[in-house]
Short mmCIF file of C-alpha atoms in Angstrom, two decimals:
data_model
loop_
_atom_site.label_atom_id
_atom_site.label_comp_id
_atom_site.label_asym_id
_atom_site.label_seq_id
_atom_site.Cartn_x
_atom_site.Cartn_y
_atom_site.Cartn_z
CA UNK A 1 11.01 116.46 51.93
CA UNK A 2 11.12 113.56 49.93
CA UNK A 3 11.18 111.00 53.02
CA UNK A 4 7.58 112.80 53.79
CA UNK A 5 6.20 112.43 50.28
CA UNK A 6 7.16 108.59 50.91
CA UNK A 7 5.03 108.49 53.91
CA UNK A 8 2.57 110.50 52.81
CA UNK A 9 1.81 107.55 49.56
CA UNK A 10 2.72 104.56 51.84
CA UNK A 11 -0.26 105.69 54.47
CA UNK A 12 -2.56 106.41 51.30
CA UNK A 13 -2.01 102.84 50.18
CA UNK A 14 -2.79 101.76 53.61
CA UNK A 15 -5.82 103.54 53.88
CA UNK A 16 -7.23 102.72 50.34
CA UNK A 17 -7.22 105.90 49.63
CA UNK A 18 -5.31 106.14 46.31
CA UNK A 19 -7.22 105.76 42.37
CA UNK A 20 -7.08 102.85 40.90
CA UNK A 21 -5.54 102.95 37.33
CA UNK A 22 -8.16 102.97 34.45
CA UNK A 23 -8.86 99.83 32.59
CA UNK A 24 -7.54 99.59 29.06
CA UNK A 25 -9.02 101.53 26.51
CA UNK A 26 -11.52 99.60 23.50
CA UNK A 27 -8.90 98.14 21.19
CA UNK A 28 -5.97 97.51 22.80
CA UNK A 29 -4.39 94.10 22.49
CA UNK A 30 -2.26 92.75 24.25
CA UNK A 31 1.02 91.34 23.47
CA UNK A 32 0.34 87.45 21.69
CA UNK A 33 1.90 85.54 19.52
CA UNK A 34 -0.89 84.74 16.90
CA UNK A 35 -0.38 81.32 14.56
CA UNK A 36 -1.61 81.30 11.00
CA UNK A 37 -1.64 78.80 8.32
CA UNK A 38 1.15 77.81 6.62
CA UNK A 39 1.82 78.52 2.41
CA UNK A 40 0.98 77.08 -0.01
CA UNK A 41 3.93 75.59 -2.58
CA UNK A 42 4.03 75.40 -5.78
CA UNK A 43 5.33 73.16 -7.43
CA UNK A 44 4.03 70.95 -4.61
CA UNK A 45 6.29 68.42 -4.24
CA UNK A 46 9.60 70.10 -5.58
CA UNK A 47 13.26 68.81 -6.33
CA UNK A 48 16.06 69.64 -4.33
CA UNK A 49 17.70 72.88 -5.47
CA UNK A 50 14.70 74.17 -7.50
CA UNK A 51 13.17 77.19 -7.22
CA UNK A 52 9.70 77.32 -5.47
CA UNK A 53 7.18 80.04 -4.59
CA UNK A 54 5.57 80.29 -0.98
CA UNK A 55 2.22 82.12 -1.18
CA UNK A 56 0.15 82.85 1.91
CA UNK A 57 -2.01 85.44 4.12
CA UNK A 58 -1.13 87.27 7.20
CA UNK A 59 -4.20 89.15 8.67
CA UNK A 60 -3.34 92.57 8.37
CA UNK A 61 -2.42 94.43 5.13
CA UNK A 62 0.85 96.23 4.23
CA UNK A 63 2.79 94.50 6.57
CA UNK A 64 5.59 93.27 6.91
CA UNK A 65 6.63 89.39 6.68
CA UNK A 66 9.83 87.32 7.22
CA UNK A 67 10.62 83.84 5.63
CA UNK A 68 12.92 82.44 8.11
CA UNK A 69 15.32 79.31 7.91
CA UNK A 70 16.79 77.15 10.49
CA UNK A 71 20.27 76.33 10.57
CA UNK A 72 21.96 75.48 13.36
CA UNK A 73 19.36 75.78 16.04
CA UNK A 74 18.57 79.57 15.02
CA UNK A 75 16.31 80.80 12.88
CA UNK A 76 17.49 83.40 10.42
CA UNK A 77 15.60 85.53 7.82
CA UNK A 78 16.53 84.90 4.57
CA UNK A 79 13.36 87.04 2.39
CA UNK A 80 11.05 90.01 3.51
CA UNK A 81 7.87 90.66 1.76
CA UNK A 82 4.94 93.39 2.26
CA UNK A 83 1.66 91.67 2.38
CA UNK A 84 -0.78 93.16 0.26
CA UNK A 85 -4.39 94.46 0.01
CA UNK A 86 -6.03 91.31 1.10
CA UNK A 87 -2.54 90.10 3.39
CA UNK A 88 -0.99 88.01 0.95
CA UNK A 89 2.46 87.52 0.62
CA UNK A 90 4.88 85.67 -1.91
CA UNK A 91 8.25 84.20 -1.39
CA UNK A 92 10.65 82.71 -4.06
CA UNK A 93 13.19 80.43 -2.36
CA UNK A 94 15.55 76.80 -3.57
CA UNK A 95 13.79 73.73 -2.28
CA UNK A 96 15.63 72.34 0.60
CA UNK A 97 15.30 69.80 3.47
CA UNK A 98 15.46 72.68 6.37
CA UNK A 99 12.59 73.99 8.36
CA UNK A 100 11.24 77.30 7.31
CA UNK A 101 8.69 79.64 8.81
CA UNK A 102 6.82 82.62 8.09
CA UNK A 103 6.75 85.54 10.70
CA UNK A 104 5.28 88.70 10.66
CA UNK A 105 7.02 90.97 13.58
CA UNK A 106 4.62 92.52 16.05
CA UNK A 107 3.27 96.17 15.07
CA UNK A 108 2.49 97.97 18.67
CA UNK A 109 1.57 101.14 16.58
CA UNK A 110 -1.50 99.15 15.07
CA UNK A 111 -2.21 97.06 17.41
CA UNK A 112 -0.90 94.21 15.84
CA UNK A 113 0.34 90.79 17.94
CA UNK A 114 3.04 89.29 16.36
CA UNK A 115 2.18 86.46 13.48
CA UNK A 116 3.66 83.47 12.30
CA UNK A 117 3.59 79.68 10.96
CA UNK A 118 4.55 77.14 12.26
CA UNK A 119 7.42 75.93 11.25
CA UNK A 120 7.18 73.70 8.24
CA UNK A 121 9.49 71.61 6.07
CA UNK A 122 8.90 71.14 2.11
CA UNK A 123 8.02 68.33 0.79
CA UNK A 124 11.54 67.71 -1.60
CA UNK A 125 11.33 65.21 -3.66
CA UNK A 126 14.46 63.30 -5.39
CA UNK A 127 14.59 63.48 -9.18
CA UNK A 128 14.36 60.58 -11.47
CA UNK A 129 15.53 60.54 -15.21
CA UNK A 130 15.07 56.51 -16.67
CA UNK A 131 15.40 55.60 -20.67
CA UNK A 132 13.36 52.91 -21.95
CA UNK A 133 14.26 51.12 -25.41
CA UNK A 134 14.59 47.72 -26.76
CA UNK A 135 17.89 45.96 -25.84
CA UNK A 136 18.39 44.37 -29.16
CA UNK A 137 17.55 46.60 -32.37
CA UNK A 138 18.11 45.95 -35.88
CA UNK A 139 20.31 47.96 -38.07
CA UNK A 140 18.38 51.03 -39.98
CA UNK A 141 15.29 49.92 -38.32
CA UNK A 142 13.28 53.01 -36.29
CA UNK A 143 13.86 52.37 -32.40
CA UNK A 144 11.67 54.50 -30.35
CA UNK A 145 13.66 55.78 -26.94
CA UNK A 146 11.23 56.72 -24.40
CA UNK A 147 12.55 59.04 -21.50
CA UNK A 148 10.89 59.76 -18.49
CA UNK A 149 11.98 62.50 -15.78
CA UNK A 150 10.08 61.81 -11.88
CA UNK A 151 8.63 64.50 -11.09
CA UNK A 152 7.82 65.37 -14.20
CA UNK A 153 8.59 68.95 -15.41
CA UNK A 154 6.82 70.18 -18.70
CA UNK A 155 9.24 71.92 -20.76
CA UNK A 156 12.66 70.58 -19.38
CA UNK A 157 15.07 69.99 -22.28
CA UNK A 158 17.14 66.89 -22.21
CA UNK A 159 19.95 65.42 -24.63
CA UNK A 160 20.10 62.10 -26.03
CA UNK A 161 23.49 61.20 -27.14
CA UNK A 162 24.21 57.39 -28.75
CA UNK A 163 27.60 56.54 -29.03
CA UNK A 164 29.09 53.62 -30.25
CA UNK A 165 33.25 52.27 -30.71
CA UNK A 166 33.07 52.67 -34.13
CA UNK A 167 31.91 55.93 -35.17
CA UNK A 168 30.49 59.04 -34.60
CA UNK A 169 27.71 59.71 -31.89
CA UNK A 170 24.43 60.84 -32.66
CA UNK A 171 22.87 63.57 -30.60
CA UNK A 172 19.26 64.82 -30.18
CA UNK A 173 18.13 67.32 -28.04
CA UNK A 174 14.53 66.44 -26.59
CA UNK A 175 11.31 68.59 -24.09
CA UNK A 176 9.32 66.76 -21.23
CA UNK A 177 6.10 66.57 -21.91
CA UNK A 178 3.11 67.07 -19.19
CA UNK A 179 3.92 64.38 -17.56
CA UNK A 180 7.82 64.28 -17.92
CA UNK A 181 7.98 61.76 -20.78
CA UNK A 182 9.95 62.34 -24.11
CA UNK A 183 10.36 60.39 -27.18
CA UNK A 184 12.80 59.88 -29.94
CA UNK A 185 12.78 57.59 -32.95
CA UNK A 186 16.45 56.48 -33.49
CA UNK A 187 17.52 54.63 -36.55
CA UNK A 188 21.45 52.78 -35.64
CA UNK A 189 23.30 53.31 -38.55
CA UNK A 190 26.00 50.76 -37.63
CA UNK A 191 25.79 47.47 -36.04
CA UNK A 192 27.26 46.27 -32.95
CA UNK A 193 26.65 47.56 -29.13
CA UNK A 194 25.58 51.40 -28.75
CA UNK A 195 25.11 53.39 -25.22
CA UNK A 196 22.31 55.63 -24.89
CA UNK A 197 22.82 58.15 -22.44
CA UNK A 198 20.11 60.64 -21.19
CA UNK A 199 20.72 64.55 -19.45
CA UNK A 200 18.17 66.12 -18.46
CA UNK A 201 19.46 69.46 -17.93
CA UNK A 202 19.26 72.38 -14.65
CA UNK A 203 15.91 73.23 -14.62
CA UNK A 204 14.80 76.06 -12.45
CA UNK A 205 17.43 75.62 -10.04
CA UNK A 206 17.09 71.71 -9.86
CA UNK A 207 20.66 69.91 -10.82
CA UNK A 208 21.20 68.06 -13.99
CA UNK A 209 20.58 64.26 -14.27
CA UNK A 210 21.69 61.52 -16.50
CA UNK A 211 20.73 58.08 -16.89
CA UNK A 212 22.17 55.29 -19.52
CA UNK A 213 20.72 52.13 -21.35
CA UNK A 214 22.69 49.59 -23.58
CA UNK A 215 21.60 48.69 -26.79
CA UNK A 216 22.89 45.41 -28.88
CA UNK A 217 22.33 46.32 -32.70
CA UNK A 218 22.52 43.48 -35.09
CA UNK A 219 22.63 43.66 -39.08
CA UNK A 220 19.57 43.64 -40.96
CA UNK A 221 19.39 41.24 -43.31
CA UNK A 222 21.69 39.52 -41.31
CA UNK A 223 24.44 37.91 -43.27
CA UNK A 224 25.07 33.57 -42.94
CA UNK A 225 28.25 32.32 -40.55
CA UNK A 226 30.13 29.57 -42.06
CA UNK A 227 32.77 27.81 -39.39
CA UNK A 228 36.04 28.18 -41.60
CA UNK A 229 37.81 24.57 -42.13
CA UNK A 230 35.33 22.93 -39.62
CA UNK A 231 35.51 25.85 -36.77
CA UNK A 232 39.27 25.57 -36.22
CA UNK A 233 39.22 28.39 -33.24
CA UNK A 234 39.85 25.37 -30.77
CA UNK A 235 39.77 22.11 -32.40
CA UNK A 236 42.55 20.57 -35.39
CA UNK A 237 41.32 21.65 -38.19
CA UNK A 238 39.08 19.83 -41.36
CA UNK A 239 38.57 16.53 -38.55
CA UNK A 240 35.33 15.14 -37.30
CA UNK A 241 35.69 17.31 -34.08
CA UNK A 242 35.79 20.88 -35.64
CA UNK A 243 33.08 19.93 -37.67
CA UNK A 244 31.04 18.41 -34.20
CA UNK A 245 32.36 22.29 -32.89
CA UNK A 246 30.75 23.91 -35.57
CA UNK A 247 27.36 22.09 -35.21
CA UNK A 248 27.21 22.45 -31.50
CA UNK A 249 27.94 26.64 -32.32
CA UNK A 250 24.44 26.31 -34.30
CA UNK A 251 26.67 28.09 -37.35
CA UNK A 252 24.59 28.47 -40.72
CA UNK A 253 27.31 27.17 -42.66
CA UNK A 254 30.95 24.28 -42.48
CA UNK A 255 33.29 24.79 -44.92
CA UNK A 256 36.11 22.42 -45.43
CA UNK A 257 38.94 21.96 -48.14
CA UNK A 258 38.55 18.52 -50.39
CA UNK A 259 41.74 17.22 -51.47
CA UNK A 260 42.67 13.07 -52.99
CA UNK A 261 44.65 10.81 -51.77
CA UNK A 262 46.92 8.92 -54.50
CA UNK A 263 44.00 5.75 -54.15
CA UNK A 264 41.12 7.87 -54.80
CA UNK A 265 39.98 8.59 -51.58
CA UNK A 266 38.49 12.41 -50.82
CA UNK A 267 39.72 13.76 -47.77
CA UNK A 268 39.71 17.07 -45.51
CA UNK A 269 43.10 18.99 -46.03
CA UNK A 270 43.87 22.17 -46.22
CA UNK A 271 47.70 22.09 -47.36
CA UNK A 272 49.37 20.87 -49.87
CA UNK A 273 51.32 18.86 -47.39
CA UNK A 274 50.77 17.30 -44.03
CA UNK A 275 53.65 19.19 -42.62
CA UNK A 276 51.44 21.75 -40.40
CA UNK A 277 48.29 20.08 -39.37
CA UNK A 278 49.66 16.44 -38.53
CA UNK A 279 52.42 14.59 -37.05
CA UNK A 280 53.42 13.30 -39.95
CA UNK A 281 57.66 14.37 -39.52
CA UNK A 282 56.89 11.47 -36.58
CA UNK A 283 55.46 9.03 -38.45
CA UNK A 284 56.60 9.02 -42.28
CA UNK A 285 60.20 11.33 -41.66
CA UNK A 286 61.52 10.91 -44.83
CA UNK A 287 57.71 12.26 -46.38
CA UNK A 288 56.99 15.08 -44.26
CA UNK A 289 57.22 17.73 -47.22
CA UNK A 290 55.45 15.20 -49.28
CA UNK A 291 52.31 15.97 -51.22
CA UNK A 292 49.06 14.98 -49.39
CA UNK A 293 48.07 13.54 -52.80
CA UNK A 294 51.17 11.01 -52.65
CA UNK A 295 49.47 9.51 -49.59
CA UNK A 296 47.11 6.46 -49.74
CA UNK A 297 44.30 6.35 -47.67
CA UNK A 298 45.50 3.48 -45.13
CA UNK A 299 49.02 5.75 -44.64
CA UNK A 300 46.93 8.59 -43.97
CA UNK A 301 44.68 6.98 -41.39
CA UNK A 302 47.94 6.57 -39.30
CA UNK A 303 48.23 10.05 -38.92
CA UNK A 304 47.31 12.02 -35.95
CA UNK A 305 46.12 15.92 -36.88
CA UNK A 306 47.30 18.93 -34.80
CA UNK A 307 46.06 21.68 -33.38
CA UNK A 308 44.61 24.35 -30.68
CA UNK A 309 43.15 22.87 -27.82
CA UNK A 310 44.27 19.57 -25.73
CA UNK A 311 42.65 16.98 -27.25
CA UNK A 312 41.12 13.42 -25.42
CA UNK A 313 41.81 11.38 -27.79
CA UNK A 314 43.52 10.76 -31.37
CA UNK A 315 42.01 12.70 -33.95
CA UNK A 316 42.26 11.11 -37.38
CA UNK A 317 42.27 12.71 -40.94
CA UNK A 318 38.71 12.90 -42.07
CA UNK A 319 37.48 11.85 -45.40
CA UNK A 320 34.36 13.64 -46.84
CA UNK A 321 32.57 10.60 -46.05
CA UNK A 322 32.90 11.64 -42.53
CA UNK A 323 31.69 14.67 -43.48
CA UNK A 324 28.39 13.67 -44.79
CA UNK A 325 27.94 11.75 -41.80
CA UNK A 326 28.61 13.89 -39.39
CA UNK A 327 26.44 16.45 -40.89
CA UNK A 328 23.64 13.89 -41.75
CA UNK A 329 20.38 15.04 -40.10
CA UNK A 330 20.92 18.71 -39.53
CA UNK A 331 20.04 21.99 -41.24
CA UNK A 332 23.77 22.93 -41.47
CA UNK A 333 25.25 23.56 -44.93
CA UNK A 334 28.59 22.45 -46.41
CA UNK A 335 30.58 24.56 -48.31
CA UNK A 336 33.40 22.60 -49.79
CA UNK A 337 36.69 23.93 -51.27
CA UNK A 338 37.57 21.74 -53.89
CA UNK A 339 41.89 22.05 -53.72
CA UNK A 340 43.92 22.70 -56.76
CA UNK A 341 41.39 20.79 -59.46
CA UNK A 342 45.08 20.88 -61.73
CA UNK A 343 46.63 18.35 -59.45
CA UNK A 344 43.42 16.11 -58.95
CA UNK A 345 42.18 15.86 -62.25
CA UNK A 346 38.50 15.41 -62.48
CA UNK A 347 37.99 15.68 -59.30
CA UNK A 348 35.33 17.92 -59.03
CA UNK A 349 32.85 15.45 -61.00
CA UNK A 350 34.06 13.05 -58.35
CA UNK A 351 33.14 15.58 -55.30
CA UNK A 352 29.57 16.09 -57.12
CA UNK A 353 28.86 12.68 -57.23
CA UNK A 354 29.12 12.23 -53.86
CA UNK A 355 27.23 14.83 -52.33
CA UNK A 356 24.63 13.72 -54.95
CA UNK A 357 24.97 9.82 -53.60
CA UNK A 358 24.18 11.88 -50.16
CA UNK A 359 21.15 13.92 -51.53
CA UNK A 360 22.83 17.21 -51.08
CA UNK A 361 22.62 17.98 -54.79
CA UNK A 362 19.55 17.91 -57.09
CA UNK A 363 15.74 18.58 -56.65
CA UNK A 364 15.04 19.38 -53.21
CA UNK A 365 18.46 19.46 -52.48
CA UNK A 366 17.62 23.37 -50.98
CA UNK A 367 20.97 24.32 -51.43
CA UNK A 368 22.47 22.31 -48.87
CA UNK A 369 26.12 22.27 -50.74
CA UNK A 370 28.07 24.90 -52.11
CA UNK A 371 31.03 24.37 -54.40
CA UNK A 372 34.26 26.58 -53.96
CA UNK A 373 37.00 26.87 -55.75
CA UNK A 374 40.09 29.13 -56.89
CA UNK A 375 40.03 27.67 -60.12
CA UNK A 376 37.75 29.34 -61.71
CA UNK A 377 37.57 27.32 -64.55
CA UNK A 378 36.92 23.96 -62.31
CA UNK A 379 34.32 26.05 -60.68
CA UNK A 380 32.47 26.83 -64.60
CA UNK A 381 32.81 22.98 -64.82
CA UNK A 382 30.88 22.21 -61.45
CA UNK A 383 28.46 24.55 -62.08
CA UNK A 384 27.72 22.42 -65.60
CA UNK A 385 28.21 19.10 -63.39
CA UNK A 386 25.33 20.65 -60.72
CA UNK A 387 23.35 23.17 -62.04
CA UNK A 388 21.08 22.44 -59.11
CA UNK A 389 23.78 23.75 -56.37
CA UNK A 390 25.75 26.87 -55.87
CA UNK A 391 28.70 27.59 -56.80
CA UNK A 392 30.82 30.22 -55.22
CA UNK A 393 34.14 32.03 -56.73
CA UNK A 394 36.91 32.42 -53.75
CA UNK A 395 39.33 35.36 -54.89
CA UNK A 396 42.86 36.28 -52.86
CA UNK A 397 42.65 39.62 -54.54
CA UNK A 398 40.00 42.20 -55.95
CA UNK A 399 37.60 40.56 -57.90
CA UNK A 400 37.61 42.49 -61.55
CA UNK A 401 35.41 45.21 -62.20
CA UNK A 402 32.77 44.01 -64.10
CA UNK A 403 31.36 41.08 -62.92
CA UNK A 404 29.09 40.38 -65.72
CA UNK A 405 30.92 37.42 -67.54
CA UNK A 406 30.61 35.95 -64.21
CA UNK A 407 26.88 36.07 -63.45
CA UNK A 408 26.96 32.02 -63.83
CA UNK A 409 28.52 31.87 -60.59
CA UNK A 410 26.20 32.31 -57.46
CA UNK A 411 28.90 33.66 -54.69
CA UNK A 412 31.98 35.89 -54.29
CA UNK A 413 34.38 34.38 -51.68
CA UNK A 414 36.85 37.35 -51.34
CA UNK A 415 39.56 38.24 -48.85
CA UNK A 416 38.61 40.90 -45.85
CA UNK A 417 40.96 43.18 -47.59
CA UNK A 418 39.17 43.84 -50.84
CA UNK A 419 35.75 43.85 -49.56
CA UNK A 420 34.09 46.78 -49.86
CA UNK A 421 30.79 48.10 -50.06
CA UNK A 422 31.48 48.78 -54.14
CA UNK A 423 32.11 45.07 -54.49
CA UNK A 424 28.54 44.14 -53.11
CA UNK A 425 27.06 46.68 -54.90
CA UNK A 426 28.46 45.57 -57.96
CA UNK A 427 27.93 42.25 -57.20
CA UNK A 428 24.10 42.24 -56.35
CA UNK A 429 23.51 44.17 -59.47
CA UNK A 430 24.60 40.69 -61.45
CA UNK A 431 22.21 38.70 -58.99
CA UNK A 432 26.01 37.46 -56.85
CA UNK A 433 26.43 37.86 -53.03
CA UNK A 434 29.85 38.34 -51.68
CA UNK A 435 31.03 36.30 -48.99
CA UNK A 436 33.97 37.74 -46.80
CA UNK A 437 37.07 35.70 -45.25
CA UNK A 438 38.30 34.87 -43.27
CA UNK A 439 37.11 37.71 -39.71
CA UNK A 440 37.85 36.55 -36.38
CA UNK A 441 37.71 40.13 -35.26
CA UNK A 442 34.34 41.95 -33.52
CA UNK A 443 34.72 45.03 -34.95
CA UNK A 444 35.42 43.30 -38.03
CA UNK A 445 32.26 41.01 -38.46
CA UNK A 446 30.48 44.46 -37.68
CA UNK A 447 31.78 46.50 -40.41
CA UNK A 448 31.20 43.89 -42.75
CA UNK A 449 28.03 43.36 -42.04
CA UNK A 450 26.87 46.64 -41.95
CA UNK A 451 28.26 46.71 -45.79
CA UNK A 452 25.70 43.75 -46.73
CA UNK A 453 27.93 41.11 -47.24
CA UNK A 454 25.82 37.50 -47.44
CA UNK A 455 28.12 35.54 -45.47
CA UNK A 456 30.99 35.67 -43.19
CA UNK A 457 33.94 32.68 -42.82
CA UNK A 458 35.38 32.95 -39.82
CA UNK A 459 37.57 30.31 -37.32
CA UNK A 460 35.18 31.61 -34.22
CA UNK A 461 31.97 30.84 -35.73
CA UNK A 462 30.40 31.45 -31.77
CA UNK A 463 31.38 34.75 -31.50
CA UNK A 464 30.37 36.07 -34.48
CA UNK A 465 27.04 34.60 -34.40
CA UNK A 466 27.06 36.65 -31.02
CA UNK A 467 26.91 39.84 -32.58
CA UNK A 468 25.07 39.38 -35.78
CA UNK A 469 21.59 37.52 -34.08
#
């Protein structure tokens, strides 16, 4: 039976006899693949990691749409949305650097071809955070810090922490303006070098980012540097060549230590003997624990001084004549510590006179000499022999309390170890500065600064000028 129905159809079909099938009815479409724009993201250009929104239009309403990712050579849906009245559709997804695409599956019920993008890749940008300040601020003064996040993200908090080795930090917490820029006025309450470090903080998805800037504070007003005994850091001591050190360092300030020999001659010693600084065991044996003043000047001369440092040639006692002349035609002033005025007598009048003969002391003078001494009585008596220079008052200990009786004197010379921020206090309020010696130390020269101290002695005068201008 069915072998005839067979040959029954296949002689039809020969014959031409059979209907044709009817043409497809008014509305039917046929299966296509239809491409539509892309979305539109906002934030435009966003960071890696961030959340962004997708917004765009299929053509039909209440449909269905796919957000699809590549990863390894297949796509795969990671967000379904229903378009709405008009088609549109939203996505939320993290900004990355893989392709995406939009697909809305084919709907044979409604007559819908399949839809979708092409595929498309966002435009991720990498995030910038970069702090902007002066690299050398003075102490108390306002410093504005100007931060600035690329791309810029209104809103975004960020933290500004300054930290320094010798206290504790200070911490702000700052917002991005419109266009990603925040400011801070920051007054350094300490001297010396500070980091300023920047986080701007996860922001919609987007990582955290820091950036860092160093800033050298210096002390405001900033205090003198006097090159203790000449600058003896790496030259012999009180001699023509720590005093040449100190001048090359550009220090404000040389302070030596005036002693006599036993013919009248004023000379650079620290010591009461030569033991330490010279080679005098060598030369005079049975004197080497000697006084310096039992020396003439011609015995002295045939010493050689010691020291740091290899030296290139001989270096010779120095009188204060060399002194002057070393010092003659430069800005630098000389402090001079007139030594034990009991065993010299009158021989402060005799140091006056010659820095007078040199036109260091009297009208116009400018204060080109100061006068130390731990006698404080020899130091009353040079301020009556120069009422035109300063005198200073050098103290191993606390100075006492009240300072009043002493207002005659000009400067405080005290030991690191009883300055203190009383002492200047008290000591300004009697129209005195206090000097501090002698700091070799960073961290040191910082502190004391900061407390307001006029001057600092120290044997590095280099390094300390380092951190204080």
């Amino acid at each position: 039976m069915r072998l005839r129905q067979i040959a029954t159809i296949v002689t039809a079909l020969a014959a031409g006899s059979l209907p044709l099938l009817p043409p497809p009815a008014a509305g039917f479409v046929v299966a296509r693949t239809r491409i539509v724009a892309a979305p539109a993201v906002e934030p435009g250009r966003p960071i890696l990691g961030e959340r962004t929104v997708l917004r765009g239009r299929m053509p039909a309403a209440r449909r269905t749409a796919l957000l699809q990712r590549r990863r390894s050579n297949r796509w795969r849906t990671i967000a379904s949305d229903m378009t709405g009245a008009r088609g549109r559709y939203r996505f939320g997804v993290t900004a990355s650097r893989a392709p995406l695409r939009v697909v809305a599956p084919r709907r044979a019920a409604r007559g819908l071809p399949r839809a979708q993008t092409r595929a498309f890749r966002l435009a991720v940008r990498r995030q910038v955070v970069a702090v902007a300040a002066r690299t050398v601020a003075a102490r108390g003064r306002a410093v504005t810090v100007r931060t600035t996040i690329t791309p810029p993200r209104p809103g975004r908090r960020l933290t500004l922490v300054a930290t320094d080795a010798r206290g504790p930090r200070l911490r702000f917490t700052l917002r991005a303006g419109a266009r990603g820029v925040a400011r801070r006025t920051v007054r350094f309450p300490r001297s010396g070098p500070w980091l300023l470090r920047v986080r701007a903080h996860r922001h919609r998805g987007a990582a955290a980012v820091s950036a860092s800037r160093r800033v050298r504070v210096v002390p405001r007003p900033r205090p003198s540097v006097t090159a203790h005994r000449g600058g003896s850091a790496a030259t012999p001591e009180n001699t023509v060549p720590a005093i040449a050190s100190a001048l090359a360092s550009r220090a404000d300030a040389v302070e030596v230590d005036v002693r006599r020999s036993a013919d009248g001659v004023l000379l650079l010693a620290h010591d009461e003997t030569f033991g330490r600084t010279t080679n005098v065991a060598a030369v005079f044996p049975a004197r080497a624990s000697a006084p310096v003043g039992s020396f003439t000047w011609e015995e002295i001369r045939r010493l050689q001084a010691t020291g740091p440092g290899a030296q290139p040639a001989v270096v010779r006692i120095a009188s204060l004549e060399d002194l002057f002349r070393t010092t003659s035609g430069s800005a630098v002033r000389v402090v001079l510590d007139i030594k034990r005025p009991d065993l010299y007598p009158g021989i402060e009048h005799q140091v006056v006179a010659a820095a007078r003969r040199h036109g260091l002391v009297g009208a116009g003078a400018h204060d080109r000499v100061r006068f130390d001494s731990f006698d404080w009585a020899a130091a009353r008596r040079l301020r009556a022999a120069s009422p035109d220079a300063e005198v200073g008052l050098l103290s191993r200990n606390a100075p006492p309390t009240d300072l009043r009786p002493y207002a005659w004197a000009d400067v405080w010379a005290v030991h690191a170890r009883f300055v203190t921020s009383s002492l200047v206090a008290r000591a300004r309020r009697v129209g005195n500065t206090v000097d501090v010696w002698t700091v070799n130390e960073r961290a040191a020269a910082l502190h004391f600064a900061d407390l307001g101290v006029g001057g600092i002695i120290t044997d590095d005068p280099v390094t300390v000028l380092r951190l204080v201008r």
